[in-house]
Short mmCIF file of C-alpha atoms in Angstrom, two decimals:
data_model
loop_
_atom_site.label_atom_id
_atom_site.label_comp_id
_atom_site.label_asym_id
_atom_site.label_seq_id
_atom_site.Cartn_x
_atom_site.Cartn_y
_atom_site.Cartn_z
CA MET A 1 -47.03 -53.88 -6.24
CA ARG A 2 -47.11 -52.69 -2.65
CA ARG A 3 -43.29 -53.27 -2.34
CA LEU A 4 -42.69 -51.47 -5.64
CA SER A 5 -44.88 -48.51 -4.57
CA ALA A 6 -42.98 -48.27 -1.19
CA THR A 7 -39.71 -48.37 -2.93
CA LEU A 8 -40.66 -45.58 -5.36
CA LEU A 9 -42.02 -43.53 -2.52
CA ALA A 10 -38.78 -43.81 -0.60
CA LEU A 11 -36.70 -42.91 -3.61
CA LEU A 12 -38.89 -39.84 -4.24
CA CYS A 13 -38.37 -38.69 -0.59
CA ILE A 14 -34.62 -39.09 -0.94
CA ALA A 15 -34.46 -37.22 -4.18
CA ALA A 16 -36.71 -34.43 -2.86
CA ALA A 17 -34.49 -33.69 0.20
CA PRO A 18 -31.64 -32.06 -1.69
CA LEU A 19 -34.15 -30.16 -3.87
CA ARG A 20 -35.77 -28.63 -0.87
CA SER A 21 -32.38 -27.51 0.55
CA GLN A 22 -31.08 -26.05 -2.67
CA VAL A 23 -30.43 -22.29 -2.48
CA ILE A 24 -30.27 -20.12 -5.59
CA GLU A 25 -28.31 -16.86 -5.35
CA THR A 26 -29.05 -14.23 -7.93
CA PRO A 27 -26.59 -11.35 -8.38
CA VAL A 28 -28.13 -7.87 -7.94
CA ALA A 29 -26.93 -4.36 -8.06
CA PHE A 30 -26.02 -2.27 -4.98
CA ASP A 31 -27.87 0.75 -6.22
CA SER A 32 -31.53 1.25 -7.24
CA ALA A 33 -30.50 2.25 -10.86
CA GLY A 34 -28.93 -1.18 -11.35
CA ARG A 35 -25.58 0.23 -12.37
CA LEU A 36 -23.13 -0.75 -9.63
CA ARG A 37 -22.81 -4.58 -9.40
CA VAL A 38 -19.19 -4.68 -8.14
CA LEU A 39 -17.68 -2.48 -5.46
CA THR A 40 -13.88 -2.19 -5.16
CA PRO A 41 -11.92 -0.49 -2.28
CA GLY A 42 -11.47 2.64 -4.47
CA LEU A 43 -15.07 2.85 -5.30
CA VAL A 44 -16.10 2.39 -1.62
CA GLY A 45 -13.72 5.17 -0.66
CA ARG A 46 -15.16 7.46 -3.40
CA LEU A 47 -18.78 6.71 -2.21
CA GLN A 48 -17.63 7.20 1.43
CA LEU A 49 -19.32 4.08 2.59
CA GLY A 50 -18.94 3.12 6.23
CA PRO A 51 -20.71 1.59 9.22
CA PRO A 52 -23.48 0.82 9.94
CA GLU A 53 -24.62 0.34 6.28
CA TRP A 54 -21.26 -1.05 5.10
CA PRO A 55 -20.15 -3.92 7.34
CA VAL A 56 -16.79 -4.61 5.66
CA ARG A 57 -13.63 -3.70 7.46
CA GLY A 58 -10.15 -3.83 6.15
CA ASP A 59 -8.76 -4.02 2.60
CA PHE A 60 -10.44 -6.33 0.03
CA ASP A 61 -10.38 -7.12 -3.68
CA GLU A 62 -14.04 -6.79 -4.60
CA ALA A 63 -17.56 -7.07 -3.22
CA ARG A 64 -20.77 -8.35 -4.83
CA LEU A 65 -24.36 -8.59 -3.59
CA PHE A 66 -26.62 -11.63 -4.08
CA ARG A 67 -30.31 -12.21 -3.26
CA THR A 68 -31.44 -15.47 -1.76
CA GLY A 69 -35.20 -15.52 -1.47
CA ASP A 70 -36.23 -12.78 0.99
CA ALA A 71 -32.59 -12.32 2.30
CA TRP A 72 -29.41 -10.87 0.80
CA VAL A 73 -25.76 -11.88 0.99
CA LEU A 74 -22.75 -9.55 0.63
CA VAL A 75 -19.85 -11.60 -0.75
CA VAL A 76 -16.42 -10.11 -0.25
CA LYS A 77 -13.30 -11.49 -1.93
CA ARG A 78 -9.91 -11.05 -0.05
CA GLY A 79 -7.02 -12.64 -1.90
CA GLU A 80 -7.98 -16.28 -2.40
CA GLY A 81 -10.56 -16.28 0.39
CA VAL A 82 -14.20 -15.27 0.37
CA GLU A 83 -16.24 -13.70 3.18
CA ARG A 84 -20.06 -13.68 3.33
CA TYR A 85 -22.20 -11.24 5.24
CA ALA A 86 -25.97 -11.96 5.64
CA LEU A 87 -28.09 -8.86 5.28
CA THR A 88 -31.62 -8.45 6.52
CA PRO A 89 -34.20 -6.67 4.30
CA SER A 90 -33.78 -3.43 6.35
CA GLU A 91 -29.98 -3.66 6.13
CA ARG A 92 -30.15 -4.18 2.40
CA ALA A 93 -32.55 -1.22 2.07
CA ALA A 94 -30.19 0.98 4.03
CA LEU A 95 -27.14 -0.03 1.98
CA GLY A 96 -29.00 0.49 -1.26
CA ALA A 97 -30.23 3.89 -0.27
CA ARG A 98 -26.74 4.87 0.85
CA VAL A 99 -25.07 3.66 -2.37
CA SER A 100 -27.77 5.13 -4.58
CA ALA A 101 -27.46 8.55 -2.90
CA ALA A 102 -23.74 8.64 -3.12
CA ALA A 103 -23.69 7.41 -6.67
CA ALA A 104 -26.18 10.07 -7.70
CA GLU A 105 -24.07 12.75 -6.01
CA GLN A 106 -20.86 11.52 -7.65
CA GLY A 107 -22.47 10.99 -11.01
CA MET A 108 -21.30 7.34 -11.41
CA PRO A 109 -21.54 5.89 -14.86
CA ALA A 110 -22.69 2.37 -15.66
CA GLN A 111 -20.10 -0.28 -14.42
CA ASP A 112 -18.67 -3.20 -16.27
CA VAL A 113 -19.58 -6.44 -14.49
CA GLY A 114 -16.27 -7.87 -15.46
CA THR A 115 -14.31 -5.92 -12.87
CA SER A 116 -12.65 -8.91 -11.31
CA ALA A 117 -11.52 -10.30 -14.67
CA VAL A 118 -10.12 -6.93 -15.63
CA ALA A 119 -8.29 -6.68 -12.27
CA GLU A 120 -6.86 -10.17 -12.63
CA GLU A 121 -5.71 -9.50 -16.18
CA SER A 122 -4.05 -6.26 -14.92
CA ALA A 123 -2.20 -8.12 -12.25
CA ARG A 124 -0.97 -10.76 -14.82
CA GLY A 125 0.27 -7.95 -17.05
CA ALA A 126 2.02 -6.18 -14.22
CA PHE A 127 3.68 -9.40 -13.22
CA ILE A 128 4.88 -10.27 -16.71
CA THR A 129 6.01 -6.77 -17.49
CA GLY A 130 7.78 -6.37 -14.13
CA GLN A 131 9.64 -9.76 -14.41
CA SER A 132 10.70 -8.97 -17.96
CA LEU A 133 12.21 -5.72 -16.84
CA ARG A 134 13.88 -7.39 -13.85
CA GLY A 135 15.19 -10.06 -16.31
CA PHE A 136 16.87 -7.38 -18.30
CA PHE A 137 18.36 -5.44 -15.42
CA ASN A 138 18.32 -7.40 -12.06
CA TYR A 139 19.00 -10.80 -13.61
CA GLY A 140 20.70 -9.95 -16.88
CA ILE A 141 23.33 -7.49 -15.80
CA PRO A 142 24.78 -9.75 -13.04
CA LEU A 143 24.68 -12.67 -15.47
CA GLY A 144 26.50 -10.60 -18.09
CA VAL A 145 29.24 -9.91 -15.47
CA ILE A 146 29.49 -13.66 -14.71
CA THR A 147 29.56 -14.86 -18.30
CA ARG A 148 31.31 -11.87 -19.85
CA GLU A 149 28.64 -11.85 -22.56
CA ALA A 150 27.32 -8.45 -23.77
CA GLY A 151 23.99 -9.84 -24.86
CA ALA A 152 23.19 -11.62 -21.63
CA SER A 153 20.70 -8.97 -20.57
CA VAL A 154 18.61 -9.29 -23.76
CA VAL A 155 18.57 -13.10 -23.56
CA THR A 156 17.73 -13.11 -19.88
CA GLY A 157 14.92 -10.47 -20.39
CA LEU A 158 13.41 -12.72 -23.07
CA ALA A 159 13.70 -15.81 -20.84
CA ALA A 160 12.10 -13.91 -17.89
CA PHE A 161 9.23 -12.92 -20.21
CA LEU A 162 8.60 -16.43 -21.41
CA ILE A 163 8.84 -18.00 -17.90
CA SER A 164 6.64 -15.35 -16.17
CA THR A 165 4.10 -15.75 -19.02
CA GLY A 166 4.03 -19.44 -18.43
CA VAL A 167 3.59 -18.94 -14.71
CA ALA A 168 0.77 -16.45 -15.17
CA ASN A 169 -1.02 -18.75 -17.61
CA SER A 170 -0.77 -21.76 -15.35
CA SER A 171 -1.73 -20.17 -11.96
CA PHE A 172 -3.70 -17.31 -10.50
CA VAL A 173 -1.80 -14.03 -10.11
CA SER A 174 -3.28 -11.46 -7.72
CA ALA A 175 -2.16 -7.78 -7.49
CA PRO A 176 -0.24 -8.39 -4.19
CA MET A 177 1.61 -11.37 -5.70
CA ALA A 178 2.68 -9.33 -8.67
CA GLN A 179 3.69 -6.37 -6.56
CA LEU A 180 5.76 -8.36 -4.10
CA ALA A 181 7.37 -10.50 -6.78
CA ASN A 182 8.55 -7.48 -8.63
CA ASP A 183 9.40 -5.42 -5.54
CA LEU A 184 11.30 -8.09 -3.60
CA ALA A 185 13.41 -8.85 -6.71
CA HIS A 186 14.82 -5.28 -6.42
CA ARG A 187 15.29 -5.72 -2.68
CA GLY A 188 16.99 -9.03 -3.28
CA THR A 189 19.51 -7.36 -5.58
CA ALA A 190 20.23 -4.76 -2.81
CA VAL A 191 20.63 -7.47 -0.22
CA GLY A 192 23.01 -9.38 -2.49
CA LEU A 193 25.18 -6.36 -3.18
CA LEU A 194 25.25 -5.55 0.57
CA VAL A 195 26.27 -9.02 1.80
CA GLY A 196 28.38 -9.97 -1.20
CA PRO A 197 32.17 -10.10 -1.14
CA TYR A 198 34.21 -7.07 -2.07
CA GLY A 199 37.79 -7.06 -3.27
CA ASP A 200 39.99 -6.93 -6.34
CA ARG A 201 38.83 -10.33 -7.70
CA SER A 202 35.31 -10.57 -6.39
CA GLU A 203 33.26 -9.19 -9.31
CA LYS A 204 31.89 -12.49 -10.41
CA ALA A 205 31.22 -13.60 -6.76
CA LEU A 206 29.43 -10.33 -6.02
CA ALA A 207 27.34 -10.56 -9.30
CA PHE A 208 26.41 -14.14 -8.50
CA THR A 209 25.30 -13.11 -5.02
CA ALA A 210 23.22 -10.29 -6.38
CA LEU A 211 21.70 -12.56 -9.05
CA ALA A 212 20.81 -15.38 -6.62
CA ALA A 213 19.30 -12.93 -4.11
CA SER A 214 17.22 -11.18 -6.79
CA VAL A 215 15.74 -14.46 -8.17
CA ALA A 216 15.13 -15.62 -4.62
CA GLY A 217 13.32 -12.36 -3.81
CA ALA A 218 11.05 -12.75 -6.79
CA ILE A 219 10.12 -16.31 -5.96
CA VAL A 220 9.56 -15.53 -2.23
CA GLY A 221 7.48 -12.41 -3.11
CA PHE A 222 5.28 -14.30 -5.48
CA ASN A 223 4.45 -16.91 -2.91
CA TYR A 224 4.45 -14.52 0.03
CA GLY A 225 1.77 -12.37 -1.64
CA ARG A 226 -0.58 -15.23 -2.10
CA GLY A 227 -3.70 -14.53 0.02
CA LEU A 228 -2.55 -11.11 1.10
CA THR A 229 -4.51 -7.83 0.52
CA SER A 230 -3.20 -4.89 -1.48
CA ALA A 231 -2.75 -2.91 1.80
CA GLU A 232 -0.74 -5.75 3.36
CA ALA A 233 1.48 -6.03 0.33
CA GLU A 234 2.13 -2.25 0.37
CA ALA A 235 2.70 -2.33 4.10
CA ALA A 236 5.35 -5.08 3.66
CA THR A 237 7.38 -2.90 1.25
CA TRP A 238 6.79 0.17 3.38
CA GLY A 239 8.20 -1.69 6.45
CA SER A 240 11.24 -2.85 4.53
CA THR A 241 12.02 0.64 3.15
CA THR A 242 11.34 2.39 6.51
CA LEU A 243 13.39 0.08 8.66
CA ALA A 244 16.33 -0.03 6.11
CA LEU A 245 16.46 3.80 5.84
CA THR A 246 16.25 4.23 9.55
CA THR A 247 18.99 1.64 10.08
CA THR A 248 21.19 3.41 7.48
CA GLY A 249 20.70 6.73 9.22
CA LEU A 250 21.63 5.28 12.63
CA THR A 251 24.76 3.61 11.17
CA LEU A 252 25.90 6.79 9.51
CA THR A 253 25.29 8.57 12.84
CA ALA A 254 27.38 6.05 14.78
CA ALA A 255 30.05 5.91 11.91
CA PRO A 256 31.36 2.49 12.91
CA ASP A 257 34.36 0.74 11.46
CA GLY A 258 34.21 -2.44 9.53
CA ASP A 259 31.79 -4.01 7.09
CA TRP A 260 29.23 -5.13 9.64
CA PRO A 261 26.89 -2.14 8.93
CA ARG A 262 26.29 -3.55 5.44
CA TYR A 263 25.00 -6.76 6.95
CA VAL A 264 22.81 -4.85 9.44
CA ILE A 265 21.14 -2.80 6.59
CA ALA A 266 20.66 -5.97 4.57
CA GLY A 267 18.95 -7.64 7.60
CA ALA A 268 16.70 -4.53 8.01
CA LEU A 269 15.59 -4.87 4.38
CA VAL A 270 14.56 -8.55 4.96
CA ILE A 271 13.16 -8.19 8.49
CA GLY A 272 11.15 -5.12 7.55
CA VAL A 273 8.94 -7.11 5.23
CA PRO A 274 7.15 -9.20 7.91
CA LEU A 275 7.23 -6.34 10.38
CA GLY A 276 5.51 -4.01 7.99
CA LEU A 277 2.92 -6.67 7.20
CA GLU A 278 1.76 -6.41 10.80
CA TYR A 279 0.94 -2.70 10.49
CA PRO A 280 -2.47 -3.03 8.86
CA ARG A 281 -3.20 -6.16 10.84
CA ARG A 282 -2.75 -4.58 14.29
CA VAL A 283 -4.12 -1.04 13.97
CA SER A 284 -7.69 -0.40 15.04
CA TYR A 285 -8.52 1.48 11.87
CA VAL A 286 -8.64 0.61 8.13
CA LEU A 287 -5.38 1.19 6.34
CA THR A 288 -5.43 1.50 2.53
CA PRO A 289 -2.50 1.15 0.12
CA GLY A 290 -2.92 4.88 -0.71
CA ASP A 291 -2.58 5.78 3.00
CA LEU A 292 0.86 4.15 3.07
CA LEU A 293 1.91 5.89 -0.09
CA ALA A 294 0.75 9.26 1.27
CA ALA A 295 2.56 8.56 4.58
CA ARG A 296 5.79 8.16 2.68
CA VAL A 297 5.38 11.72 1.44
CA VAL A 298 5.13 12.95 5.03
CA GLN A 299 8.21 10.92 5.94
CA GLY A 300 10.15 12.58 3.12
CA ILE A 301 9.07 16.01 4.30
CA GLY A 302 10.32 15.09 7.77
CA ALA A 303 13.68 13.98 6.48
CA ALA A 304 13.99 17.28 4.45
CA ALA A 305 13.12 19.26 7.57
CA GLY A 306 15.96 17.40 9.41
CA GLY A 307 18.23 18.29 6.57
CA SER A 308 17.28 21.96 6.72
CA ILE A 309 18.03 22.11 10.46
CA SER A 310 21.37 20.45 9.77
CA ALA A 311 22.20 22.96 7.05
CA ALA A 312 21.23 25.86 9.16
CA SER A 313 23.29 24.71 12.09
CA SER A 314 26.34 23.70 10.06
CA SER A 315 26.26 20.18 11.56
CA SER A 316 28.88 17.53 10.87
CA ASP A 317 28.18 14.53 8.75
CA ARG A 318 27.17 12.45 11.78
CA GLY A 319 25.01 15.30 13.07
CA THR A 320 23.41 15.55 9.67
CA ALA A 321 22.60 11.78 9.54
CA ALA A 322 21.16 12.10 13.11
CA LEU A 323 18.92 15.03 12.20
CA VAL A 324 17.68 13.57 8.95
CA THR A 325 16.91 10.22 10.67
CA ALA A 326 15.03 11.99 13.49
CA GLY A 327 12.98 13.97 10.94
CA TYR A 328 12.27 10.81 9.02
CA LEU A 329 11.05 9.01 12.21
CA ALA A 330 8.96 12.03 13.15
CA GLY A 331 7.47 11.81 9.63
CA VAL A 332 6.45 8.17 10.36
CA ILE A 333 4.48 9.25 13.47
CA VAL A 334 2.94 12.32 11.86
CA GLY A 335 2.09 10.35 8.72
CA ASP A 336 0.29 7.69 10.74
CA ARG A 337 -1.62 10.12 12.97
CA LEU A 338 -2.57 12.84 10.61
CA VAL A 339 -2.79 10.95 7.25
CA ALA A 340 -3.37 7.21 7.59
CA ARG A 341 -5.53 7.41 10.62
CA ARG A 342 -7.75 10.28 9.56
CA TYR A 343 -8.14 9.91 5.78
CA ASP A 344 -8.78 7.32 3.08
CA TYR A 345 -6.36 7.87 0.25
CA THR A 346 -6.52 5.93 -3.03
CA VAL A 347 -3.35 4.97 -4.78
CA SER A 348 -3.96 7.55 -7.51
CA GLN A 349 -4.61 10.24 -4.93
CA ALA A 350 -1.42 9.46 -3.06
CA ARG A 351 0.57 9.61 -6.31
CA LEU A 352 -0.89 13.05 -7.03
CA LEU A 353 0.01 14.10 -3.50
CA ALA A 354 3.58 13.06 -4.19
CA LEU A 355 3.61 14.78 -7.53
CA GLY A 356 2.18 18.13 -6.11
CA THR A 357 4.54 18.02 -3.18
CA GLY A 358 7.61 17.49 -5.42
CA LEU A 359 6.58 20.16 -7.85
CA ALA A 360 6.00 22.69 -5.14
CA ALA A 361 9.27 21.88 -3.42
CA THR A 362 11.24 22.16 -6.58
CA ALA A 363 9.56 25.39 -7.52
CA ALA A 364 10.19 26.87 -4.02
CA ALA A 365 13.91 25.98 -4.36
CA GLN A 366 14.17 27.53 -7.75
CA LEU A 367 12.36 30.78 -6.77
CA SER A 368 14.41 31.17 -3.61
CA ASN A 369 17.51 32.13 -5.75
CA ALA A 370 19.64 30.06 -3.32
CA GLY A 371 22.48 29.63 -5.76
CA SER A 372 25.29 28.04 -3.80
CA ASP A 373 23.59 28.68 -0.46
CA ALA A 374 22.79 25.18 0.65
CA THR A 375 20.95 26.38 3.72
CA ARG A 376 18.53 28.55 1.81
CA ALA A 377 17.90 25.80 -0.75
CA PHE A 378 17.19 23.21 1.90
CA VAL A 379 14.86 25.48 3.86
CA SER A 380 13.00 26.59 0.71
CA TYR A 381 12.65 23.01 -0.49
CA THR A 382 11.25 21.94 2.80
CA ILE A 383 8.77 24.82 3.12
CA GLY A 384 7.66 24.34 -0.49
CA ALA A 385 7.18 20.59 0.11
CA GLY A 386 5.04 21.18 3.21
CA LEU A 387 2.93 23.86 1.56
CA GLY A 388 2.61 21.79 -1.57
CA ALA A 389 1.42 18.74 0.38
CA LEU A 390 -1.23 20.77 2.22
CA LEU A 391 -2.45 22.49 -1.02
CA THR A 392 -2.61 19.23 -2.95
CA HIS A 393 -4.42 17.49 -0.14
CA ASN A 394 -7.09 20.17 -0.01
CA LEU A 395 -7.42 20.16 -3.81
CA LEU A 396 -7.92 16.43 -3.89
CA ASN A 397 -10.78 16.56 -1.38
CA ILE A 398 -9.70 13.40 0.33
CA PRO A 399 -12.65 11.61 2.15
CA GLU A 400 -12.59 11.13 5.85
CA ALA A 401 -11.61 7.73 7.18
CA ARG A 402 -14.44 5.11 6.80
CA GLY A 403 -15.07 2.45 9.40
CA ARG A 404 -12.16 3.41 11.70
CA THR A 405 -13.87 5.21 14.55
CA SER A 406 -17.44 6.17 15.12
CA ARG A 407 -18.61 9.64 14.13
CA ALA A 408 -19.00 10.46 17.84
CA ARG A 409 -15.18 10.17 18.20
CA ALA A 410 -14.40 12.50 15.28
CA PRO A 411 -13.83 15.50 17.65
CA GLU A 412 -11.14 13.46 19.39
CA ARG A 413 -9.22 13.12 16.16
CA ASP A 414 -9.45 16.86 15.64
CA ALA A 415 -8.32 17.44 19.20
CA PHE A 416 -5.30 15.40 18.57
CA ALA A 417 -4.49 17.32 15.52
CA GLU A 418 -4.36 20.50 17.54
CA HIS A 419 -1.59 18.95 19.62
CA VAL A 420 0.70 18.66 16.52
CA SER A 421 1.89 21.74 14.71
CA PHE A 422 4.49 22.40 12.02
CA GLU A 423 6.02 25.89 11.83
CA PRO A 424 7.95 26.44 8.56
CA SER A 425 8.82 29.95 9.91
CA GLY A 426 11.10 28.26 12.43
CA LEU A 427 13.18 26.81 9.65
CA LEU A 428 13.37 30.19 8.02
CA ALA A 429 14.47 31.87 11.26
CA ALA A 430 17.08 29.18 11.74
CA ALA A 431 18.36 29.73 8.16
CA MET A 432 18.65 33.50 8.91
CA ARG A 433 20.45 32.51 12.19
CA SER A 434 18.17 34.69 14.17
CA PRO A 435 18.84 34.46 17.91
CA GLY A 436 16.31 32.79 20.14
CA MET A 437 14.19 29.64 20.17
CA HIS A 438 12.35 28.85 16.89
CA PRO A 439 10.10 25.68 17.14
CA VAL A 440 9.71 23.71 13.95
CA LEU A 441 7.64 20.69 14.96
CA SER A 442 5.71 20.87 18.15
CA ILE A 443 4.07 17.80 19.68
CA ARG A 444 2.09 18.50 22.89
CA PHE A 445 0.65 15.76 24.98
#
């Protein structure tokens, strides 16, 4: 009996050990009203959360809050990884007060707790829809050229739909994976057309190169986007586009002979993807996908300004390419300093910025009655784009950057803005060919 009692006592001690170490995490809401249980990057930007209450830096998928006894844990999902932030009672109280006050001010409605499931389903839908369209155009048209079959596009589109649906059903598809798979398929087609053979009897070979490069781009993009954030995926496509357009402008400026510029531009499309990916990883501030889209608007305005100067000065083709490229690169710098660094754009806000800029530019060009006067049309379009961007930015009420620099350093950002000025009147004076010096973009260090 003594041995039996000792054995039972030992078994009870062994069984009790894991019970004592067991931790139960209970999901709780961020706000006092119990409405916000999931925070997304867009919602964090709308609530204008930042340090010290909000400890998360960089882009993420979603954040949830759990209670473990007398402590709290903030769980943040980034791609396929998860980060955990332990919060003290005072930190939890400060975060809850901040979220509750901002939610009351914004009039936030009750939130569906299935946000992550909805986001994943949206990514799956975007992937399947995008690949189906690529199957019809990027894969189907080259295959039709190769096989000489008119219905190749329809058959290939259906096959792409079935294959992409099967892939989405059998594996996890994140938004970056869907975005890069669809986007790199387009870039693969461009690369294939650039490096493919040209000649009288090279149609099938060129179509095969475009088809192979497009399919390879989709496969590489799907796997390359695994574990990336939305900002990193957007930065990859931004880097590819920026480097390719800059390389194209430089080659047109140099006007070289031979086919090697095509290979250089194709290389820029490929190399720009990993280079752009380093952008959000190396900067000291948080870069959102909307920031990158908004920065592209500024780059376009810079290129239009270069075209306006070229039209006003009656530059040659090489001179026009040089001025447009210089304006585009200036837009890269200005877009980073005055947009990405200072504000937090959401994707929808960036798209509205592009829409407002384009509408204002088109309206200005129409109202200028330029007719066949290319100079007046260019200048009016550029001025309208600049004013439209400023007006749309003010109407959208974009929040200041969160978690990038401390509030004590905000005056330094404003001081930098004072060193950069854009003078549309300089373009107008140049268009009128008024004598004298007319600054357009001034950067003072």
